[in-house]
Coordinates of C-alpha atoms and ligand atoms in Angstrom, one line a residue:
M4 CA 4.8 10.6 -4.8
D5 CA 6.5 12.5 -2.0
N6 CA 5.4 16.0 -2.7
W7 CA 6.7 17.5 0.6
S8 CA 10.4 16.9 0.1
K9 CA 10.0 18.4 -3.4
I10 CA 8.8 21.8 -2.2
R11 CA 11.2 24.5 -3.3
N12 CA 10.2 28.2 -3.6
I13 CA 6.9 29.3 -2.0
Y14 CA 5.6 32.4 -3.8
C15 CA 2.6 34.2 -2.5
I16 CA 0.3 36.8 -4.1
G17 CA -1.0 39.7 -2.0
R18 CA -4.2 41.6 -2.7
N19 CA -5.5 39.4 -5.5
Y20 CA -9.1 39.8 -4.5
R21 CA -10.6 43.3 -4.5
L22 CA -12.7 42.9 -1.3
H23 CA -9.8 41.6 0.7
A24 CA -7.5 44.5 -0.4
L25 CA -10.2 46.9 0.7
E26 CA -10.9 45.2 4.0
L27 CA -7.3 45.8 5.1
G28 CA -7.4 49.4 3.8
N29 CA -5.1 48.7 0.8
V30 CA -5.4 50.0 -2.7
V31 CA -6.2 47.5 -5.4
P32 CA -2.8 46.8 -7.2
N33 CA -2.3 47.3 -10.9
E34 CA 0.3 44.5 -11.1
P35 CA 0.7 41.3 -8.9
L36 CA 2.1 41.9 -5.5
V37 CA 4.5 39.0 -4.8
F38 CA 6.2 37.9 -1.6
M39 CA 7.8 34.6 -0.4
K40 CA 7.7 32.2 2.5
P41 CA 10.6 29.9 3.4
S42 CA 10.0 26.3 2.4
H43 CA 10.2 25.5 6.1
A44 CA 6.8 27.2 6.5
A45 CA 5.1 24.4 4.7
S46 CA 3.2 22.0 7.0
A47 CA 0.6 19.3 6.3
M48 CA -3.0 19.9 7.5
S49 CA -3.6 16.3 8.0
G50 CA -5.7 16.2 11.2
G51 CA -2.9 17.1 13.6
V52 CA -1.9 20.2 15.5
I53 CA -0.5 23.4 13.9
R54 CA 1.4 25.6 16.4
I55 CA 1.4 29.3 15.9
P56 CA 3.2 32.1 17.8
G57 CA 1.2 33.6 20.7
K58 CA 3.3 36.5 21.9
Q59 CA 3.4 38.8 18.9
G60 CA -0.2 39.9 18.5
E61 CA -3.0 38.4 16.3
V62 CA -2.4 35.6 13.8
H63 CA -4.8 35.8 10.9
F64 CA -5.9 32.9 8.6
E65 CA -5.9 33.6 4.9
L66 CA -7.5 30.8 2.9
E67 CA -6.0 30.5 -0.5
V68 CA -5.8 28.2 -3.6
V69 CA -2.3 26.8 -3.9
L70 CA -0.8 25.6 -7.1
R71 CA 2.2 23.3 -7.5
M72 CA 4.4 23.5 -10.6
G73 CA 5.3 20.3 -12.4
R74 CA 7.8 21.8 -14.7
A75 CA 9.5 25.1 -15.5
Y76 CA 7.5 27.9 -17.1
E77 CA 8.8 29.4 -20.3
P78 CA 7.3 32.5 -21.8
G79 CA 5.2 31.5 -24.8
T80 CA 4.1 28.2 -23.4
D81 CA 0.7 27.5 -21.8
P82 CA 1.0 28.5 -18.1
H83 CA -1.7 26.0 -17.1
A84 CA 0.3 23.1 -18.7
C85 CA 3.1 23.8 -16.2
I86 CA 0.9 23.3 -13.2
E87 CA 0.9 19.8 -11.7
G88 CA -1.3 20.0 -8.6
M89 CA -3.6 22.1 -6.6
T90 CA -4.7 22.3 -3.0
L91 CA -6.0 24.8 -0.4
G92 CA -3.7 26.3 2.1
L93 CA -3.5 29.0 4.7
D94 CA -1.2 32.0 4.5
L95 CA -0.9 32.5 8.2
T96 CA 0.0 36.1 9.0
L97 CA 1.1 37.8 12.2
R98 CA -1.2 40.8 11.4
D99 CA 0.0 43.2 14.1
V100 CA 3.6 42.5 13.2
Q101 CA 2.8 43.0 9.5
S102 CA 1.1 46.4 10.2
K103 CA 4.3 47.6 12.0
L104 CA 6.5 46.4 9.2
K105 CA 4.3 48.1 6.6
A106 CA 4.4 51.4 8.5
K107 CA 8.2 51.2 8.6
G108 CA 8.5 50.1 5.0
Q109 CA 10.2 46.8 6.0
P110 CA 10.0 43.4 4.4
W111 CA 7.1 41.1 5.5
L112 CA 9.2 38.0 6.4
P113 CA 8.7 38.2 10.2
A114 CA 4.9 38.4 9.7
K115 CA 4.6 35.8 6.9
G116 CA 7.5 33.4 7.2
F117 CA 7.4 31.8 10.6
Q118 CA 7.5 28.0 10.8
Q119 CA 4.2 26.3 10.1
S120 CA 2.9 29.6 8.5
A121 CA 1.9 27.7 5.3
P122 CA -0.4 24.7 6.3
L123 CA -1.4 22.8 3.2
G124 CA -4.2 20.3 2.4
Q125 CA -3.8 17.2 0.3
W126 CA -2.8 17.6 -3.3
L127 CA -5.3 17.1 -6.2
P128 CA -4.3 16.9 -9.8
Y129 CA -4.6 20.3 -11.4
P130 CA -8.0 20.3 -13.1
G131 CA -7.5 23.2 -15.5
E132 CA -8.8 26.7 -15.3
K133 CA -12.4 25.9 -16.2
E134 CA -13.0 23.5 -13.3
L135 CA -10.9 25.6 -11.0
Q136 CA -13.4 28.4 -11.6
E137 CA -16.5 26.2 -11.0
H138 CA -15.7 25.5 -7.3
T139 CA -16.0 27.6 -4.3
F140 CA -13.5 27.1 -1.5
T141 CA -14.3 27.4 2.2
L142 CA -12.6 27.5 5.5
Y143 CA -14.6 26.1 8.3
R144 CA -13.7 27.2 11.9
N145 CA -15.3 25.1 14.7
G146 CA -17.9 23.9 12.2
L147 CA -18.9 27.3 10.9
A148 CA -18.0 28.8 7.5
A149 CA -15.4 31.5 8.3
Q150 CA -14.1 32.4 4.8
Q151 CA -15.2 31.6 1.3
G152 CA -14.0 32.4 -2.2
C153 CA -14.0 31.6 -5.8
V154 CA -11.1 31.7 -8.3
R155 CA -13.4 33.7 -10.7
D156 CA -13.0 36.7 -8.4
M157 CA -9.2 36.9 -8.7
L158 CA -7.9 40.3 -9.9
F159 CA -5.0 38.6 -11.8
P160 CA -6.0 35.2 -13.1
V161 CA -3.9 32.1 -12.8
A162 CA -2.2 32.4 -16.2
E163 CA -1.2 36.0 -15.6
L164 CA 0.2 35.1 -12.1
I165 CA 2.3 32.2 -13.6
H166 CA 3.6 34.5 -16.4
Y167 CA 4.4 37.3 -14.0
V168 CA 6.2 35.3 -11.4
G169 CA 7.8 33.0 -14.0
T170 CA 9.3 35.8 -16.0
H171 CA 10.4 38.0 -13.1
Y172 CA 11.7 35.4 -10.6
G173 CA 11.5 32.0 -12.3
L174 CA 9.1 29.1 -11.7
G175 CA 10.2 25.5 -11.8
E176 CA 9.3 22.0 -10.6
G177 CA 8.4 21.9 -6.9
D178 CA 7.6 25.6 -6.6
L179 CA 4.3 26.6 -5.0
L180 CA 2.1 29.6 -5.7
F181 CA -0.3 30.9 -3.1
T182 CA -2.8 32.8 -5.2
G183 CA -4.2 35.3 -2.7
T184 CA -7.0 35.4 -0.2
P185 CA -10.6 36.5 -0.6
A186 CA -12.3 38.8 2.0
G187 CA -13.0 37.5 5.5
V188 CA -9.6 37.1 7.2
A189 CA -9.7 37.0 11.0
A190 CA -7.7 36.2 14.0
L191 CA -7.2 32.6 15.2
A192 CA -7.8 31.4 18.7
D193 CA -6.2 28.6 20.7
G194 CA -8.1 25.3 20.1
D195 CA -9.7 26.4 16.8
K196 CA -10.6 23.4 14.7
L197 CA -10.1 24.2 11.0
Q198 CA -11.2 22.4 7.8
L199 CA -10.4 23.2 4.2
L200 CA -13.3 22.5 1.7
W201 CA -12.9 22.5 -2.0
G202 CA -16.5 22.4 -3.1
E203 CA -17.8 19.6 -0.9
Q204 CA -14.5 17.8 -0.6
E205 CA -12.4 18.2 2.5
L206 CA -8.8 18.6 1.7
G207 CA -7.4 19.0 5.2
S208 CA -8.0 19.8 8.8
C209 CA -6.1 20.8 11.9
T210 CA -6.3 22.1 15.5
I211 CA -4.6 25.4 16.3
E212 CA -2.3 25.6 19.3
I213 CA -1.0 29.0 20.3
V214 CA 2.4 28.7 21.9
Ligands
ZN301 ZN1 -2.2 35.8 1.6

């Protein structure tokens, strides 16, 4: 199945892990914080090069569990039953740009929406919430663990995110949901070699090129 041409809306959740919210000096939200990336941001982490902007300050990695919808969510139905696939992805962020936008109260698109700002690993069938919570997920940078998380630590669990986004904005087949990043975000450097690990399973890798 060609999952790439089917990608439609890319929703992202901010501050869904307490320690990450605090590491950036943000308050812990009392409802999900939702933003979007253009579908053009999606890019396969399949061993090749990911190019990121080099003239606008630091680009941070944010490792996240990414869910793909297989059908539309309707209130009253089981949110998990609408999810078709999962993978790990990076919500790449121009952090200095984002700080300036936040200070001015402006939208985050320039910081979050640049091309290739949503690298994705290979898709796995959605295993259900129980198995989702049993795994840790890890980003390796140059062979060392750089960021690690577990879905159990989400402030808003998967079902709540699907219900919130689905009822406010709509969720349908081909939509992706980045579910937020755990603590440990940091700046990327030219030549960094990245690997996405779901438990012990590698879902994707790439080399970063700063242009
Ligand atoms: Zn994020």
